[in-house]
Amino acid sequence: MRTPLAWHNLTSSFAKCALAATGVGFAVVLMFMQIGFRNALIDNNVQIFSLFDTRVANLTMLSRARYNISTEQRFERNLLEQAAALPGVQQVCVVSVERGTAQVQVAGHTPRPIRVIGVELHAPHFFADPNLFQDLQTADAQQAALVDTRSKPGFGFAGAPTGLKKQAIELNGKSLPVTGQFQLGTDFGNDGTLLLSERLHADYFPWRNASGHPSDVVDIGLIQASSQNTEELDLLAARIAALAPRQIDVARTDTFIVREKNFWASNTPIGKIFLIGTIMGLVVGAIICYQIQFTDISDHMPELATLKAMGYGPAYFWSLVLCQSFYLACLGFIPGLVVSLGLYHLLATSSGLVMAMTWDRILLVWILTMVMCVASGILAIRKLFHTDPASLF
């Protein structure tokens, strides 16, 4: 059985092969981490929608002044009630979010700002997880809340429900029992989250509406439409928005999610910084690969020049460098992926950020790795084409 020349060249020295794999693997880890941080920034800012079944809550109403989900601009509740009366609308659900004025204190710890989400409990089918609805309903019966398991440790929340029930916890100076947990995740603006009923939420934030009851204003209005057809949903959204075109913005929920992600990716410096970091990882990897392949070609120049003198044409050497680039990409990508998975898990556990290793991101980094290795190989092989075999003998 013949060993491919490209594989033989790459593995002729174990030390050089290990060094090459380490160099490519380092670039792979660097790209995965930059992409992971960038997507954590983008994904975590729409993580609140993961609490709900977007096939049910297929339309969303926001204040037109709310240019992203984290800003605190609200609209009148009666607009959502008017929408509920329109043909094609089955049910609506109010979601209240308070961040700027919410302070939680666990006994023995200093007060810290926290995000507090309140959800109406009359429509269980809006929840993505039926168990979450049941847990929240049970907590509400005790005038209590649930805490996000991914909240930062600095809050002092116990790690298990039994421990939480024993803790003395205050929200804005008022006692708030915490009887259970749910999973959401932090982001770059929120270190933790409490979840409670919309009714209880109003009791802890009476100042939400300066001119009336705190429940008379809404942060996010979820709407269940009768149809799942995209065109019909867009038409219904336009009819609802026409109720108060200067005050509210209504669109399909998945449209809002895409819009929010695009905002953080394109309109914030952090999104651009991580994009540049990914590009820098690609450049660093390309330089490493070039040095590896250039050194390998230089070391094997007499053998390659002999093949050239024997009549092997450019096509053979192009196939050689492409094969070697593929092997190099595989040797570096697989351990780089394994290390990145471990780092993703470590960071998700320690920070609360949602670091998701999805197939599309794996495919993206694999393509970038192949481009990096092939481009560096093409640059390195030029030395062979400019070498006269006679000058080596």
mmCIF file of C-alpha atoms in Angstrom:
data_model
loop_
_atom_site.group_PDB
_atom_site.id
_atom_site.type_symbol
_atom_site.label_atom_id
_atom_site.label_comp_id
_atom_site.label_asym_id
_atom_site.label_seq_id
_atom_site.Cartn_x
_atom_site.Cartn_y
_atom_site.Cartn_z
ATOM 1 C CA MET A 1 0.000 0.000 0.000
ATOM 2 C CA ARG A 2 1.536 3.306 -1.094
ATOM 3 C CA THR A 3 1.628 6.228 1.310
ATOM 4 C CA PRO A 4 0.523 9.539 -0.283
ATOM 5 C CA LEU A 5 3.530 11.815 -0.683
ATOM 6 C CA ALA A 6 1.697 14.764 0.920
ATOM 7 C CA TRP A 7 0.977 12.722 4.072
ATOM 8 C CA HIS A 8 4.521 11.323 4.124
ATOM 9 C CA ASN A 9 6.046 14.805 3.901
ATOM 10 C CA LEU A 10 3.840 16.101 6.699
ATOM 11 C CA THR A 11 4.412 13.171 9.079
ATOM 12 C CA SER A 12 8.056 12.376 8.305
ATOM 13 C CA SER A 13 9.006 14.098 11.569
ATOM 14 C CA PHE A 14 6.673 13.595 14.549
ATOM 15 C CA ALA A 15 7.939 16.754 16.258
ATOM 16 C CA LYS A 16 7.347 18.913 13.174
ATOM 17 C CA CYS A 17 3.932 17.337 12.601
ATOM 18 C CA ALA A 18 2.888 17.981 16.210
ATOM 19 C CA LEU A 19 4.159 21.556 15.975
ATOM 20 C CA ALA A 20 2.223 22.094 12.743
ATOM 21 C CA ALA A 21 -0.994 20.688 14.238
ATOM 22 C CA THR A 22 -0.523 22.852 17.340
ATOM 23 C CA GLY A 23 -0.076 25.990 15.249
ATOM 24 C CA VAL A 24 -3.194 25.376 13.183
ATOM 25 C CA GLY A 25 -5.115 24.261 16.274
ATOM 26 C CA PHE A 26 -4.196 27.523 18.017
ATOM 27 C CA ALA A 27 -5.623 29.507 15.103
ATOM 28 C CA VAL A 28 -8.771 27.336 15.145
ATOM 29 C CA VAL A 29 -9.286 27.943 18.880
ATOM 30 C CA LEU A 30 -8.706 31.671 18.383
ATOM 31 C CA MET A 31 -11.356 31.838 15.637
ATOM 32 C CA PHE A 32 -13.839 29.722 17.603
ATOM 33 C CA MET A 33 -13.457 31.923 20.688
ATOM 34 C CA GLN A 34 -13.864 35.194 18.784
ATOM 35 C CA ILE A 35 -16.926 33.836 16.958
ATOM 36 C CA GLY A 36 -18.244 32.449 20.259
ATOM 37 C CA PHE A 37 -17.905 35.790 22.057
ATOM 38 C CA ARG A 38 -19.453 37.667 19.145
ATOM 39 C CA ASN A 39 -22.417 35.318 18.935
ATOM 40 C CA ALA A 40 -22.816 35.308 22.724
ATOM 41 C CA LEU A 41 -23.177 39.080 22.539
ATOM 42 C CA ILE A 42 -25.746 38.790 19.757
ATOM 43 C CA ASP A 43 -27.676 35.689 20.887
ATOM 44 C CA ASN A 44 -27.924 36.552 24.572
ATOM 45 C CA ASN A 45 -29.654 39.851 23.868
ATOM 46 C CA VAL A 46 -32.618 37.989 22.349
ATOM 47 C CA GLN A 47 -32.493 35.144 24.862
ATOM 48 C CA ILE A 48 -35.657 36.435 26.544
ATOM 49 C CA PHE A 49 -37.633 35.129 23.546
ATOM 50 C CA SER A 50 -36.367 31.607 24.296
ATOM 51 C CA LEU A 51 -38.822 31.534 27.226
ATOM 52 C CA PHE A 52 -41.703 31.574 24.760
ATOM 53 C CA ASP A 53 -42.891 29.379 21.921
ATOM 54 C CA THR A 54 -42.489 31.657 18.904
ATOM 55 C CA ARG A 55 -44.806 29.401 16.898
ATOM 56 C CA VAL A 56 -47.558 30.515 19.287
ATOM 57 C CA ALA A 57 -46.294 34.031 20.015
ATOM 58 C CA ASN A 58 -45.807 34.607 16.310
ATOM 59 C CA LEU A 59 -46.243 38.396 16.470
ATOM 60 C CA THR A 60 -44.615 40.875 18.832
ATOM 61 C CA MET A 61 -45.582 44.436 19.737
ATOM 62 C CA LEU A 62 -42.988 46.921 21.014
ATOM 63 C CA SER A 63 -42.875 50.654 21.557
ATOM 64 C CA ARG A 64 -41.633 52.383 18.410
ATOM 65 C CA ALA A 65 -39.135 54.241 20.602
ATOM 66 C CA ARG A 66 -37.612 50.930 21.731
ATOM 67 C CA TYR A 67 -34.757 50.652 19.222
ATOM 68 C CA ASN A 68 -33.478 47.472 20.903
ATOM 69 C CA ILE A 69 -34.845 45.031 23.463
ATOM 70 C CA SER A 70 -32.705 46.297 26.354
ATOM 71 C CA THR A 71 -33.992 49.890 26.243
ATOM 72 C CA GLU A 72 -36.890 50.690 28.576
ATOM 73 C CA GLN A 73 -39.505 52.296 26.342
ATOM 74 C CA ARG A 74 -43.087 51.162 26.891
ATOM 75 C CA PHE A 75 -46.514 51.466 25.282
ATOM 76 C CA GLU A 76 -50.047 51.635 26.659
ATOM 77 C CA ARG A 77 -51.685 48.331 27.569
ATOM 78 C CA ASN A 78 -54.971 49.337 25.931
ATOM 79 C CA LEU A 79 -53.240 49.165 22.523
ATOM 80 C CA LEU A 80 -52.519 45.472 23.091
ATOM 81 C CA GLU A 81 -56.116 44.971 24.228
ATOM 82 C CA GLN A 82 -57.357 46.664 21.050
ATOM 83 C CA ALA A 83 -55.147 44.328 19.026
ATOM 84 C CA ALA A 84 -56.681 41.342 20.832
ATOM 85 C CA ALA A 85 -60.111 42.374 19.536
ATOM 86 C CA LEU A 86 -59.051 42.383 15.873
ATOM 87 C CA PRO A 87 -60.010 39.493 13.565
ATOM 88 C CA GLY A 88 -57.159 37.034 13.204
ATOM 89 C CA VAL A 89 -55.845 37.524 16.752
ATOM 90 C CA GLN A 90 -56.456 34.646 19.151
ATOM 91 C CA GLN A 91 -54.765 35.807 22.349
ATOM 92 C CA VAL A 92 -52.210 38.248 23.728
ATOM 93 C CA CYS A 93 -49.725 38.081 26.591
ATOM 94 C CA VAL A 94 -48.035 40.914 28.495
ATOM 95 C CA VAL A 95 -44.327 40.745 29.331
ATOM 96 C CA SER A 96 -42.863 43.349 31.692
ATOM 97 C CA VAL A 97 -39.119 43.887 32.026
ATOM 98 C CA GLU A 98 -37.420 46.035 34.658
ATOM 99 C CA ARG A 99 -33.696 46.508 34.766
ATOM 100 C CA GLY A 100 -32.686 50.066 35.582
ATOM 101 C CA THR A 101 -34.433 50.340 38.962
ATOM 102 C CA ALA A 102 -34.324 46.717 40.158
ATOM 103 C CA GLN A 103 -32.035 45.987 43.119
ATOM 104 C CA VAL A 104 -31.898 42.558 44.740
ATOM 105 C CA GLN A 105 -30.215 41.709 48.026
ATOM 106 C CA VAL A 106 -29.593 38.234 49.365
ATOM 107 C CA ALA A 107 -28.959 38.166 53.128
ATOM 108 C CA GLY A 108 -25.237 38.505 53.752
ATOM 109 C CA HIS A 109 -24.537 40.034 50.338
ATOM 110 C CA THR A 110 -24.533 43.576 48.977
ATOM 111 C CA PRO A 111 -27.460 44.811 46.840
ATOM 112 C CA ARG A 112 -26.954 44.376 43.098
ATOM 113 C CA PRO A 113 -28.909 45.425 40.010
ATOM 114 C CA ILE A 114 -30.801 42.574 38.376
ATOM 115 C CA ARG A 115 -33.212 42.079 35.492
ATOM 116 C CA VAL A 116 -36.762 41.243 36.585
ATOM 117 C CA ILE A 117 -39.198 39.752 34.054
ATOM 118 C CA GLY A 118 -42.928 39.574 34.688
ATOM 119 C CA VAL A 119 -45.215 37.416 32.527
ATOM 120 C CA GLU A 120 -48.992 37.062 32.497
ATOM 121 C CA LEU A 121 -50.056 33.572 33.555
ATOM 122 C CA HIS A 122 -53.424 33.277 31.810
ATOM 123 C CA ALA A 123 -51.939 31.707 28.656
ATOM 124 C CA PRO A 124 -49.749 28.657 29.422
ATOM 125 C CA HIS A 125 -49.343 27.776 25.743
ATOM 126 C CA PHE A 126 -47.198 30.897 25.227
ATOM 127 C CA PHE A 127 -44.392 29.270 27.235
ATOM 128 C CA ALA A 128 -41.809 27.180 25.377
ATOM 129 C CA ASP A 129 -41.500 24.836 28.368
ATOM 130 C CA PRO A 130 -44.763 23.717 30.051
ATOM 131 C CA ASN A 131 -42.786 22.865 33.195
ATOM 132 C CA LEU A 132 -41.622 26.478 33.452
ATOM 133 C CA PHE A 133 -45.228 27.668 33.409
ATOM 134 C CA GLN A 134 -46.131 25.204 36.170
ATOM 135 C CA ASP A 135 -43.125 26.259 38.275
ATOM 136 C CA LEU A 136 -43.978 29.934 37.823
ATOM 137 C CA GLN A 137 -47.625 29.320 38.658
ATOM 138 C CA THR A 138 -46.603 27.458 41.827
ATOM 139 C CA ALA A 139 -44.246 30.295 42.784
ATOM 140 C CA ASP A 140 -46.930 32.920 42.159
ATOM 141 C CA ALA A 141 -49.334 31.105 44.488
ATOM 142 C CA GLN A 142 -46.746 31.762 47.219
ATOM 143 C CA GLN A 143 -46.113 35.370 46.109
ATOM 144 C CA ALA A 144 -42.653 34.197 45.075
ATOM 145 C CA ALA A 145 -40.267 34.274 42.102
ATOM 146 C CA LEU A 146 -37.893 32.015 40.184
ATOM 147 C CA VAL A 147 -34.193 32.774 39.724
ATOM 148 C CA ASP A 148 -32.062 32.100 36.652
ATOM 149 C CA THR A 149 -29.567 29.307 37.344
ATOM 150 C CA ARG A 150 -27.035 31.178 35.181
ATOM 151 C CA SER A 151 -27.098 34.313 37.333
ATOM 152 C CA LYS A 152 -23.629 35.417 38.454
ATOM 153 C CA PRO A 153 -22.442 33.856 41.753
ATOM 154 C CA GLY A 154 -21.919 37.347 43.198
ATOM 155 C CA PHE A 155 -25.642 37.665 43.919
ATOM 156 C CA GLY A 156 -25.371 34.919 46.534
ATOM 157 C CA PHE A 157 -28.326 32.815 45.369
ATOM 158 C CA ALA A 158 -28.234 29.225 46.615
ATOM 159 C CA GLY A 159 -27.569 26.573 44.002
ATOM 160 C CA ALA A 160 -30.640 24.437 44.783
ATOM 161 C CA PRO A 161 -34.350 25.240 45.379
ATOM 162 C CA THR A 162 -34.172 23.887 48.936
ATOM 163 C CA GLY A 163 -31.431 26.388 49.732
ATOM 164 C CA LEU A 164 -33.236 29.240 47.994
ATOM 165 C CA LYS A 165 -36.329 28.744 50.130
ATOM 166 C CA LYS A 166 -34.237 29.275 53.262
ATOM 167 C CA GLN A 167 -32.633 32.511 52.057
ATOM 168 C CA ALA A 168 -33.886 35.957 53.032
ATOM 169 C CA ILE A 169 -34.107 37.889 49.759
ATOM 170 C CA GLU A 170 -35.285 41.438 49.145
ATOM 171 C CA LEU A 171 -36.213 43.152 45.892
ATOM 172 C CA ASN A 172 -36.181 46.950 46.112
ATOM 173 C CA GLY A 173 -36.346 46.743 49.904
ATOM 174 C CA LYS A 174 -39.368 44.387 49.983
ATOM 175 C CA SER A 175 -39.174 40.726 50.904
ATOM 176 C CA LEU A 176 -39.392 38.381 47.908
ATOM 177 C CA PRO A 177 -39.355 34.614 48.437
ATOM 178 C CA VAL A 178 -37.543 32.672 45.697
ATOM 179 C CA THR A 179 -38.833 29.119 45.503
ATOM 180 C CA GLY A 180 -37.438 27.722 42.273
ATOM 181 C CA GLN A 181 -35.153 28.079 39.288
ATOM 182 C CA PHE A 182 -35.252 28.409 35.524
ATOM 183 C CA GLN A 183 -32.586 28.746 32.841
ATOM 184 C CA LEU A 184 -32.106 31.807 30.659
ATOM 185 C CA GLY A 185 -28.571 33.238 30.678
ATOM 186 C CA THR A 186 -26.786 36.523 31.239
ATOM 187 C CA ASP A 187 -25.663 39.059 28.681
ATOM 188 C CA PHE A 188 -23.321 42.046 28.617
ATOM 189 C CA GLY A 189 -25.922 44.213 30.372
ATOM 190 C CA ASN A 190 -27.550 41.760 32.808
ATOM 191 C CA ASP A 191 -25.744 39.632 35.382
ATOM 192 C CA GLY A 192 -28.845 37.768 36.499
ATOM 193 C CA THR A 193 -32.611 37.455 36.140
ATOM 194 C CA LEU A 194 -35.669 36.942 38.325
ATOM 195 C CA LEU A 195 -38.903 35.657 36.782
ATOM 196 C CA LEU A 196 -42.316 36.272 38.337
ATOM 197 C CA SER A 197 -45.913 36.894 37.377
ATOM 198 C CA GLU A 198 -46.837 40.184 35.734
ATOM 199 C CA ARG A 199 -49.214 40.913 38.629
ATOM 200 C CA LEU A 200 -46.468 40.489 41.233
ATOM 201 C CA HIS A 201 -44.047 42.430 39.043
ATOM 202 C CA ALA A 202 -46.319 45.484 39.254
ATOM 203 C CA ASP A 203 -46.277 45.330 43.078
ATOM 204 C CA TYR A 204 -42.492 45.695 43.190
ATOM 205 C CA PHE A 205 -42.281 48.454 40.566
ATOM 206 C CA PRO A 206 -45.178 50.862 41.220
ATOM 207 C CA TRP A 207 -43.267 53.728 39.537
ATOM 208 C CA ARG A 208 -43.257 52.079 36.090
ATOM 209 C CA ASN A 209 -46.167 54.279 35.009
ATOM 210 C CA ALA A 210 -46.015 57.853 36.319
ATOM 211 C CA SER A 211 -49.608 58.600 35.297
ATOM 212 C CA GLY A 212 -51.404 55.429 36.351
ATOM 213 C CA HIS A 213 -51.192 51.809 37.442
ATOM 214 C CA PRO A 214 -47.872 50.062 36.654
ATOM 215 C CA SER A 215 -49.734 47.318 34.768
ATOM 216 C CA ASP A 216 -51.138 49.881 32.331
ATOM 217 C CA VAL A 217 -47.829 49.974 30.427
ATOM 218 C CA VAL A 218 -46.219 47.083 28.550
ATOM 219 C CA ASP A 219 -42.628 46.338 27.563
ATOM 220 C CA ILE A 220 -43.239 43.419 25.192
ATOM 221 C CA GLY A 221 -46.619 42.369 23.861
ATOM 222 C CA LEU A 222 -46.813 38.807 22.568
ATOM 223 C CA ILE A 223 -49.604 38.096 20.092
ATOM 224 C CA GLN A 224 -50.942 34.738 18.958
ATOM 225 C CA ALA A 225 -52.330 34.992 15.441
ATOM 226 C CA SER A 226 -54.725 32.465 13.956
ATOM 227 C CA SER A 227 -52.590 31.990 10.857
ATOM 228 C CA GLN A 228 -49.028 30.744 10.506
ATOM 229 C CA ASN A 229 -48.734 31.998 6.936
ATOM 230 C CA THR A 230 -45.959 34.582 6.599
ATOM 231 C CA GLU A 231 -47.854 36.910 4.259
ATOM 232 C CA GLU A 232 -50.992 36.822 6.404
ATOM 233 C CA LEU A 233 -48.924 37.491 9.533
ATOM 234 C CA ASP A 234 -47.321 40.529 7.891
ATOM 235 C CA LEU A 235 -50.737 41.868 6.864
ATOM 236 C CA LEU A 236 -52.104 41.359 10.378
ATOM 237 C CA ALA A 237 -49.036 43.059 11.867
ATOM 238 C CA ALA A 238 -49.639 46.062 9.595
ATOM 239 C CA ARG A 239 -53.314 46.265 10.677
ATOM 240 C CA ILE A 240 -52.323 46.156 14.349
ATOM 241 C CA ALA A 241 -49.581 48.764 13.896
ATOM 242 C CA ALA A 242 -52.150 51.047 12.220
ATOM 243 C CA LEU A 243 -53.928 51.347 15.603
ATOM 244 C CA ALA A 244 -51.180 53.750 16.710
ATOM 245 C CA PRO A 245 -48.482 53.981 14.035
ATOM 246 C CA ARG A 246 -46.463 56.589 15.939
ATOM 247 C CA GLN A 247 -46.446 54.623 19.183
ATOM 248 C CA ILE A 248 -46.044 50.932 18.390
ATOM 249 C CA ASP A 249 -44.071 48.656 16.107
ATOM 250 C CA VAL A 250 -45.558 45.250 15.275
ATOM 251 C CA ALA A 251 -43.857 42.478 13.333
ATOM 252 C CA ARG A 252 -43.347 38.742 13.247
ATOM 253 C CA THR A 253 -41.410 37.596 16.304
ATOM 254 C CA ASP A 254 -38.688 35.991 14.209
ATOM 255 C CA THR A 255 -38.304 39.311 12.360
ATOM 256 C CA PHE A 256 -37.739 41.134 15.646
ATOM 257 C CA ILE A 257 -35.149 38.534 16.658
ATOM 258 C CA VAL A 258 -33.240 38.946 13.378
ATOM 259 C CA ARG A 259 -33.504 42.736 13.646
ATOM 260 C CA GLU A 260 -32.140 42.689 17.190
ATOM 261 C CA LYS A 261 -29.221 40.463 16.210
ATOM 262 C CA ASN A 262 -28.407 42.725 13.270
ATOM 263 C CA PHE A 263 -28.478 45.762 15.558
ATOM 264 C CA TRP A 264 -25.894 44.306 17.932
ATOM 265 C CA ALA A 265 -23.772 42.914 15.104
ATOM 266 C CA SER A 266 -23.738 46.057 12.962
ATOM 267 C CA ASN A 267 -24.481 49.072 15.158
ATOM 268 C CA THR A 268 -22.352 48.412 18.220
ATOM 269 C CA PRO A 269 -18.549 48.621 18.519
ATOM 270 C CA ILE A 270 -18.386 45.322 20.410
ATOM 271 C CA GLY A 271 -19.817 43.422 17.451
ATOM 272 C CA LYS A 272 -17.192 44.951 15.152
ATOM 273 C CA ILE A 273 -14.388 44.257 17.646
ATOM 274 C CA PHE A 274 -15.137 40.532 17.746
ATOM 275 C CA LEU A 275 -15.454 40.448 13.947
ATOM 276 C CA ILE A 276 -11.994 41.996 13.665
ATOM 277 C CA GLY A 277 -10.765 39.465 16.237
ATOM 278 C CA THR A 278 -12.023 36.620 14.037
ATOM 279 C CA ILE A 279 -10.247 38.087 11.013
ATOM 280 C CA MET A 280 -7.053 38.491 13.048
ATOM 281 C CA GLY A 281 -7.290 34.839 14.086
ATOM 282 C CA LEU A 282 -7.551 33.890 10.418
ATOM 283 C CA VAL A 283 -4.534 36.050 9.519
ATOM 284 C CA VAL A 284 -2.430 34.686 12.384
ATOM 285 C CA GLY A 285 -3.347 31.143 11.369
ATOM 286 C CA ALA A 286 -2.466 31.826 7.737
ATOM 287 C CA ILE A 287 0.963 33.131 8.757
ATOM 288 C CA ILE A 288 1.574 30.063 10.925
ATOM 289 C CA CYS A 289 0.468 27.729 8.113
ATOM 290 C CA TYR A 290 2.650 29.549 5.597
ATOM 291 C CA GLN A 291 5.708 29.175 7.804
ATOM 292 C CA ILE A 292 4.962 25.486 8.350
ATOM 293 C CA GLN A 293 4.426 24.680 4.675
ATOM 294 C CA PHE A 294 7.269 26.898 3.452
ATOM 295 C CA THR A 295 9.669 25.153 5.841
ATOM 296 C CA ASP A 296 8.388 21.736 4.768
ATOM 297 C CA ILE A 297 8.829 22.538 1.072
ATOM 298 C CA SER A 298 12.312 23.933 1.743
ATOM 299 C CA ASP A 299 13.291 20.777 3.662
ATOM 300 C CA HIS A 300 12.078 18.556 0.820
ATOM 301 C CA MET A 301 13.252 20.797 -2.018
ATOM 302 C CA PRO A 302 15.816 18.290 -3.437
ATOM 303 C CA GLU A 303 13.183 15.536 -3.660
ATOM 304 C CA LEU A 304 10.579 17.878 -5.149
ATOM 305 C CA ALA A 305 13.098 19.291 -7.620
ATOM 306 C CA THR A 306 13.965 15.734 -8.676
ATOM 307 C CA LEU A 307 10.294 15.070 -9.397
ATOM 308 C CA LYS A 308 10.171 18.306 -11.352
ATOM 309 C CA ALA A 309 13.238 17.254 -13.372
ATOM 310 C CA MET A 310 11.603 13.874 -14.063
ATOM 311 C CA GLY A 311 8.777 15.657 -15.843
ATOM 312 C CA TYR A 312 6.094 16.041 -13.187
ATOM 313 C CA GLY A 313 4.124 19.126 -14.136
ATOM 314 C CA PRO A 314 2.528 21.965 -12.152
ATOM 315 C CA ALA A 315 -0.773 20.064 -11.809
ATOM 316 C CA TYR A 316 0.955 17.367 -9.763
ATOM 317 C CA PHE A 317 2.519 19.879 -7.391
ATOM 318 C CA TRP A 318 -0.754 21.795 -7.047
ATOM 319 C CA SER A 319 -2.494 18.546 -6.059
ATOM 320 C CA LEU A 320 0.371 17.836 -3.663
ATOM 321 C CA VAL A 321 0.044 21.159 -1.850
ATOM 322 C CA LEU A 322 -3.764 20.934 -1.772
ATOM 323 C CA CYS A 323 -3.596 17.451 -0.217
ATOM 324 C CA GLN A 324 -1.012 18.597 2.290
ATOM 325 C CA SER A 325 -3.163 21.631 3.154
ATOM 326 C CA PHE A 326 -6.159 19.341 3.706
ATOM 327 C CA TYR A 327 -4.188 17.034 6.023
ATOM 328 C CA LEU A 328 -2.795 20.015 7.905
ATOM 329 C CA ALA A 329 -6.285 21.493 8.308
ATOM 330 C CA CYS A 330 -7.624 18.178 9.677
ATOM 331 C CA LEU A 331 -4.717 17.707 12.087
ATOM 332 C CA GLY A 332 -5.252 21.183 13.525
ATOM 333 C CA PHE A 333 -9.031 21.489 13.310
ATOM 334 C CA ILE A 334 -10.057 18.385 15.267
ATOM 335 C CA PRO A 335 -8.018 19.102 18.444
ATOM 336 C CA GLY A 336 -8.869 22.810 18.087
ATOM 337 C CA LEU A 337 -12.580 21.947 18.037
ATOM 338 C CA VAL A 338 -12.240 19.708 21.112
ATOM 339 C CA VAL A 339 -10.378 22.414 23.059
ATOM 340 C CA SER A 340 -12.932 25.036 21.991
ATOM 341 C CA LEU A 341 -15.834 22.852 23.169
ATOM 342 C CA GLY A 342 -14.181 22.628 26.578
ATOM 343 C CA LEU A 343 -13.600 26.386 26.727
ATOM 344 C CA TYR A 344 -17.189 27.086 25.622
ATOM 345 C CA HIS A 345 -18.501 24.886 28.433
ATOM 346 C CA LEU A 346 -16.145 26.475 30.972
ATOM 347 C CA LEU A 347 -17.117 30.015 29.990
ATOM 348 C CA ALA A 348 -20.840 29.210 29.857
ATOM 349 C CA THR A 349 -20.648 27.737 33.359
ATOM 350 C CA SER A 350 -18.571 30.530 34.877
ATOM 351 C CA SER A 351 -20.092 33.554 33.118
ATOM 352 C CA GLY A 352 -23.699 32.555 32.406
ATOM 353 C CA LEU A 353 -23.294 33.495 28.742
ATOM 354 C CA VAL A 354 -24.863 31.190 26.187
ATOM 355 C CA MET A 355 -21.825 29.877 24.285
ATOM 356 C CA ALA A 356 -23.460 27.652 21.685
ATOM 357 C CA MET A 357 -21.331 25.452 19.429
ATOM 358 C CA THR A 358 -23.696 25.061 16.496
ATOM 359 C CA TRP A 359 -23.123 23.098 13.295
ATOM 360 C CA ASP A 360 -23.147 26.222 11.152
ATOM 361 C CA ARG A 361 -20.391 27.756 13.285
ATOM 362 C CA ILE A 362 -18.349 24.552 13.122
ATOM 363 C CA LEU A 363 -18.759 24.552 9.331
ATOM 364 C CA LEU A 364 -17.754 28.230 9.131
ATOM 365 C CA VAL A 365 -14.521 27.689 11.074
ATOM 366 C CA TRP A 366 -13.747 24.532 9.063
ATOM 367 C CA ILE A 367 -14.118 26.493 5.806
ATOM 368 C CA LEU A 368 -11.946 29.314 7.190
ATOM 369 C CA THR A 369 -9.345 26.748 8.275
ATOM 370 C CA MET A 370 -9.276 25.177 4.812
ATOM 371 C CA VAL A 371 -8.999 28.596 3.142
ATOM 372 C CA MET A 372 -6.212 29.513 5.545
ATOM 373 C CA CYS A 373 -4.224 26.322 4.876
ATOM 374 C CA VAL A 374 -4.768 26.276 1.104
ATOM 375 C CA ALA A 375 -3.892 29.977 0.688
ATOM 376 C CA SER A 376 -0.700 29.576 2.696
ATOM 377 C CA GLY A 377 0.177 26.421 0.720
ATOM 378 C CA ILE A 378 -0.290 28.234 -2.593
ATOM 379 C CA LEU A 379 2.033 31.004 -1.430
ATOM 380 C CA ALA A 380 4.605 28.505 -0.168
ATOM 381 C CA ILE A 381 4.706 26.349 -3.337
ATOM 382 C CA ARG A 382 5.794 29.320 -5.468
ATOM 383 C CA LYS A 383 9.360 28.723 -4.307
ATOM 384 C CA LEU A 384 9.379 25.342 -6.072
ATOM 385 C CA PHE A 385 8.152 26.783 -9.373
ATOM 386 C CA HIS A 386 10.951 29.370 -9.332
ATOM 387 C CA THR A 387 13.646 26.793 -8.587
ATOM 388 C CA ASP A 388 15.883 25.365 -11.323
ATOM 389 C CA PRO A 389 16.433 21.638 -10.543
ATOM 390 C CA ALA A 390 19.934 21.813 -12.074
ATOM 391 C CA SER A 391 21.008 24.369 -9.485
ATOM 392 C CA LEU A 392 20.417 21.828 -6.683
ATOM 393 C CA PHE A 393 22.735 19.100 -8.067
#
